[in-house]
Short mmCIF file of C-alpha atoms in Angstrom, two decimals:
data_model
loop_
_atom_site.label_atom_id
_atom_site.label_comp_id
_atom_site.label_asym_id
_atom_site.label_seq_id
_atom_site.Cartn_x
_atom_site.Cartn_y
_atom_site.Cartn_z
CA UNK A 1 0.00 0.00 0.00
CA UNK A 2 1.19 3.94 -0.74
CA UNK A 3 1.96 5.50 1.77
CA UNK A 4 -0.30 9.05 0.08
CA UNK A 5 -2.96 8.02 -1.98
CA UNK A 6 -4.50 10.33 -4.11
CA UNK A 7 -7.97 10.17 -5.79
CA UNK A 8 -9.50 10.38 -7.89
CA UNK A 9 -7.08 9.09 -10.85
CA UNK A 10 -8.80 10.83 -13.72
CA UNK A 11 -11.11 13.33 -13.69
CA UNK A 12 -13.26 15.03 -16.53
CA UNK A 13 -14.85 18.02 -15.96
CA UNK A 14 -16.48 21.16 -17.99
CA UNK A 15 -15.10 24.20 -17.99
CA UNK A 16 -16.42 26.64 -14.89
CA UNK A 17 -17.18 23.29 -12.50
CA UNK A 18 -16.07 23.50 -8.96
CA UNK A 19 -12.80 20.16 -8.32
CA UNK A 20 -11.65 18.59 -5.69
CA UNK A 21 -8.71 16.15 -5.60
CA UNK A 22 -8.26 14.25 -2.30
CA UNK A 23 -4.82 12.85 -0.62
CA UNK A 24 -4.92 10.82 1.75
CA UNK A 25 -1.86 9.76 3.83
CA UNK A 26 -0.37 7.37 6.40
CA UNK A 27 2.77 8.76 7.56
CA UNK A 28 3.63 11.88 10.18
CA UNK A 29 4.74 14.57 7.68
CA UNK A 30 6.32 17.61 7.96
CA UNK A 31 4.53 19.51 5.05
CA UNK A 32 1.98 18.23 2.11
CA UNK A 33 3.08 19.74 -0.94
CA UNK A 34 0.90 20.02 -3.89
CA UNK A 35 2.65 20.11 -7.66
CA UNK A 36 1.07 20.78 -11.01
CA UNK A 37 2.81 18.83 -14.53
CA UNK A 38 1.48 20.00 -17.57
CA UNK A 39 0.87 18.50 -20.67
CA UNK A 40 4.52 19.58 -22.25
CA UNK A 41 5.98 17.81 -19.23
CA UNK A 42 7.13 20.56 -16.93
CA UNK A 43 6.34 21.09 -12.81
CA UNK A 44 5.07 23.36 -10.66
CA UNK A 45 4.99 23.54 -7.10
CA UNK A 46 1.18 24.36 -6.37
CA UNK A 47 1.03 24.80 -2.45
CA UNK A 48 3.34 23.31 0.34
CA UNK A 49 0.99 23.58 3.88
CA UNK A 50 1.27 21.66 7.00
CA UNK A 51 -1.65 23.16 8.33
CA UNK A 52 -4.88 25.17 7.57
CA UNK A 53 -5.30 26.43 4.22
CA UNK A 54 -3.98 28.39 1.72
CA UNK A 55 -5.31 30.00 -1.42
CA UNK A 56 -3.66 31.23 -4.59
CA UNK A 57 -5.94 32.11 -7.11
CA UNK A 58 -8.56 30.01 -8.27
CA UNK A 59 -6.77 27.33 -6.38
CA UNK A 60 -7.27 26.45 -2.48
CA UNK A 61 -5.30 23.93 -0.78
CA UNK A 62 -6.81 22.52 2.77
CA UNK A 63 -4.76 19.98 5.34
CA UNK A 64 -6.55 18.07 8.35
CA UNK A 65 -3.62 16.90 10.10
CA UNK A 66 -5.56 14.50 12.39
CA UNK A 67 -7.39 12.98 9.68
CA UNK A 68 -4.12 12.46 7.60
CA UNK A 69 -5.97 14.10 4.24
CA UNK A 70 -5.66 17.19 2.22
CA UNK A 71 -7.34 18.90 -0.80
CA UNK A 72 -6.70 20.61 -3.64
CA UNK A 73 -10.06 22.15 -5.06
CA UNK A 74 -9.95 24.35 -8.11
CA UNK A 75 -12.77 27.15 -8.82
CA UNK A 76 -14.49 28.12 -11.57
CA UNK A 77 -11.88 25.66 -13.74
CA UNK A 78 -10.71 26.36 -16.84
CA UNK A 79 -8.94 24.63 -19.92
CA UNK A 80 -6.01 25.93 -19.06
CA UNK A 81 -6.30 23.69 -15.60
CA UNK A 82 -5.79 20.14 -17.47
CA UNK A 83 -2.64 18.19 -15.91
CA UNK A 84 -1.35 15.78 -13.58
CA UNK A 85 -1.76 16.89 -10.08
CA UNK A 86 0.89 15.06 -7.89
CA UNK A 87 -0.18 15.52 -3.80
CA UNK A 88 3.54 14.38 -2.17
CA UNK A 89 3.88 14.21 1.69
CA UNK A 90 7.20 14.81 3.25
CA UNK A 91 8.91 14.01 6.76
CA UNK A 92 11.67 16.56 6.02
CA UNK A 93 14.05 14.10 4.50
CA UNK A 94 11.88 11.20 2.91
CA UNK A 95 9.10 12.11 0.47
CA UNK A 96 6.52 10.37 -0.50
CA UNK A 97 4.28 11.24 -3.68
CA UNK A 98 1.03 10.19 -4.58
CA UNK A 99 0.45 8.91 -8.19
CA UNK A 100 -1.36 11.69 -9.64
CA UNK A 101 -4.73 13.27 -10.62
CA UNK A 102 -5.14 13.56 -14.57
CA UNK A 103 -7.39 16.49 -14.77
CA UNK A 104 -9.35 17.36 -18.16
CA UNK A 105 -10.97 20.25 -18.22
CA UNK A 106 -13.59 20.48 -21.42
CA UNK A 107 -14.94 23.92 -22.61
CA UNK B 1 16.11 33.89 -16.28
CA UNK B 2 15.83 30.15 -15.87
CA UNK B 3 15.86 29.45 -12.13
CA UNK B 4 16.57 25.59 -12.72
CA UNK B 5 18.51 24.29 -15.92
CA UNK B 6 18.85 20.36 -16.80
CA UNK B 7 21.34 19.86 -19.53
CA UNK B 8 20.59 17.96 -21.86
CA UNK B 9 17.15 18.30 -22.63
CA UNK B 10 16.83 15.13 -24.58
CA UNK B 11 19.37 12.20 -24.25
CA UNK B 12 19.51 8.94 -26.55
CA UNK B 13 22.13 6.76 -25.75
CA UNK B 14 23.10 3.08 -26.09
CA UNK B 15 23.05 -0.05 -23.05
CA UNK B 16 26.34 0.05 -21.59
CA UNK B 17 26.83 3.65 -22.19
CA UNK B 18 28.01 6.43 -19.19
CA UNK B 19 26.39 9.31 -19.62
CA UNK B 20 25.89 12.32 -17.27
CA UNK B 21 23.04 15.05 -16.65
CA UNK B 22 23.93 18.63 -15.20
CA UNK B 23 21.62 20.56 -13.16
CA UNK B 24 21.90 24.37 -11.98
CA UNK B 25 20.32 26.67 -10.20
CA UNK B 26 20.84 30.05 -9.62
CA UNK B 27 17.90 30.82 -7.00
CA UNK B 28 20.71 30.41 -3.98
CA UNK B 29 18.63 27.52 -2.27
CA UNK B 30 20.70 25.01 0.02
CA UNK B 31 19.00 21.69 -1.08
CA UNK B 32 18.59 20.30 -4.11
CA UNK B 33 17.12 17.01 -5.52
CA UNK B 34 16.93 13.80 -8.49
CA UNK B 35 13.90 12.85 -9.76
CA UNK B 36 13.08 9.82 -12.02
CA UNK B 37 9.70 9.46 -13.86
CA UNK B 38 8.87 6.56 -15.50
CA UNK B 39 6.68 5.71 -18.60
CA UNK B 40 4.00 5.64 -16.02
CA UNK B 41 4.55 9.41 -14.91
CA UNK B 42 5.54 8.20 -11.45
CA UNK B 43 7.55 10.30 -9.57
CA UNK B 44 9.93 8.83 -7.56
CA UNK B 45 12.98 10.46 -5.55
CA UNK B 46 16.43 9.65 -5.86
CA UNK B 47 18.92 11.69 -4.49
CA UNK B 48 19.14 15.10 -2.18
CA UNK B 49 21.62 17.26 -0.93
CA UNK B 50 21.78 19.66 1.28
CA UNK B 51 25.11 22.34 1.61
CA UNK B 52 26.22 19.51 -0.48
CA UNK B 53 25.93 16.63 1.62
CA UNK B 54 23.53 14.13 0.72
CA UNK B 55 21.22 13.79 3.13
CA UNK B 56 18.38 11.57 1.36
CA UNK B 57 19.44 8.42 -1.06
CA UNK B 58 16.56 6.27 -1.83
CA UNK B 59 17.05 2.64 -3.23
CA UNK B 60 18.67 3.28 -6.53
CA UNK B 61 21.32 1.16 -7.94
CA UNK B 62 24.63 1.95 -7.44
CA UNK B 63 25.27 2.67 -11.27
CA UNK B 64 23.20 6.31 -10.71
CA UNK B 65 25.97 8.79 -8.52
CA UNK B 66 25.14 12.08 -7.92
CA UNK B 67 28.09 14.40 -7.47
CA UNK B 68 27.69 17.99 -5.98
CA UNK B 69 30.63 20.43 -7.15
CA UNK B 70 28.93 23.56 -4.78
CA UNK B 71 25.77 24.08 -3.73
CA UNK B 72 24.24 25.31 -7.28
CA UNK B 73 25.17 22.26 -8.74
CA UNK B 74 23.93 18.92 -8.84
CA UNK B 75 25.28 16.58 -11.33
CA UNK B 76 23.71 12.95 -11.83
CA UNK B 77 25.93 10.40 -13.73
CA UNK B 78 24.62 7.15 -14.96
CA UNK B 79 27.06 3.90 -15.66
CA UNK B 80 26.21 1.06 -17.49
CA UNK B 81 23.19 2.46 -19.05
CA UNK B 82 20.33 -0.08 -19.05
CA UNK B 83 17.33 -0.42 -20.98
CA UNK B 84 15.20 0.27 -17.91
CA UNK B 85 17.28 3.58 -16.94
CA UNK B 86 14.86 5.14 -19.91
CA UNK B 87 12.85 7.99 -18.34
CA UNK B 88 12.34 11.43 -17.45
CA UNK B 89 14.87 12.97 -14.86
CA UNK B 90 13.47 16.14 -13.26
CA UNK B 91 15.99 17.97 -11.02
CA UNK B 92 14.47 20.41 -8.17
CA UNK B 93 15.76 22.71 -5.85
CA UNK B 94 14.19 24.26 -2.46
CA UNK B 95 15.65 26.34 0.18
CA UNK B 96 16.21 23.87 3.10
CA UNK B 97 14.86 20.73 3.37
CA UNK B 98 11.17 19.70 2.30
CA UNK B 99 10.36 23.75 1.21
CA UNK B 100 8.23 24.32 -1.55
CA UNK B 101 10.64 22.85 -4.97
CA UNK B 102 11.31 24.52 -7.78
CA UNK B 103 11.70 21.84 -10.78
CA UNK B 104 13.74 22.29 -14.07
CA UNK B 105 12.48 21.58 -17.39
CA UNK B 106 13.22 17.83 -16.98
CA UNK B 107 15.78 15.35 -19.03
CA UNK B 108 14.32 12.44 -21.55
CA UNK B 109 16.44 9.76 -21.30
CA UNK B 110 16.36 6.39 -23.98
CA UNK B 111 18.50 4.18 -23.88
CA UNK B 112 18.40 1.82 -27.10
#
């Protein structure tokens, strides 16, 4: 078993819906960290939280540190918003990634 | 300004080949990472140093060696290329230890 588990693997939505990608995890972490690959390959560091929320955009990341889960939720989502979201959970010196959220957003 | 630079880009190379893939970064962070990707876009760490000591070194075999000339370097060299070594090879870099990464623009390895 992984120890983050993301879900759901693929995801199809229409442009303007409200998304949420869950990550679940079984390890004490230090920080969650949220990434974004596009299409042509590259990554992005989305959010890195180890408690609360934070918000950057259209985008809102939330962590519940006893339950061990996070979310990434996306508003008003946009074509521009298809990729692989990666959710990766660190203890400082050992990460530990999820295996990704393919997101298609159709206008 | 690119913050993180791979070099190559691309790589095609034969089994049994030594081949090596230079990362920089010019953001003045203290830690900085190896990724591999495989066909399956899983991520999977490597290799990380910090101040250039590495500090995390994850079950690879002992033909991948990472070398760290200063602390905006980190090389990755590859021996005895195998068929399976065929992937993409992000390198990353963050401030101290598990900060938010900044990736470069990844190296595509194939090995023939």
């Amino acid at each position: 078993k992984n120890e983050v588990e993301q879900s759901p693997q693929n995801l199809t939505a229409q442009e303007g819906e409200f998304i949420t990608i869950n990550c679940s995890y079984s390890v004490g972490i230090s920080a969650l960290h949220w990434l974004q690959q596009h299409p042509g390959g590259g990554i992005v560091s989305l959010f890195m939280l180890s408690s609360g929320k934070k918000k950057h955009g259209r985008l809102i990341a939330t962590i519940n540190i006893q339950e061990k889960h996070s979310s990434l939720h996306i508003t008003a989502s946009h074509p521009r918003d298809s990729a692989v979201y990666i959710c990766a959970a660190t203890t400082g010196n050992q990460f530990y990634f999820g295996t990704g959220t393919s997101l298609t957003v159709i206008p | 300004d690119t913050a993180v630079s791979q070099t190559p880009k691309y790589l095609v190379t034969q089994m049994g080949n030594d081949k090596s893939i230079k990362c920089e970064q010019n953001l003045g962070h203290d830690t900085m990472y190896w990724y591999k990707q495989d066909s399956k876009k899983f991520l999977k760490i490597m290799f990380s140093y910090n101040n250039k000591e590495l500090i995390i070194n994850e079950t690879v075999p002992n033909r991948f060696s990472p070398k760290s000339p200063d602390k905006a370097h980190l090389n990755l060299h590859i021996n005895s290329l195998e068929l399976g070594d065929s992937a993409v090879y992000f390198c990353a870099s963050s401030q101290g230890p598990g900060s938010e990464q900044y990736f470069g623009p990844g190296t595509r390895l194939t090995v023939t």
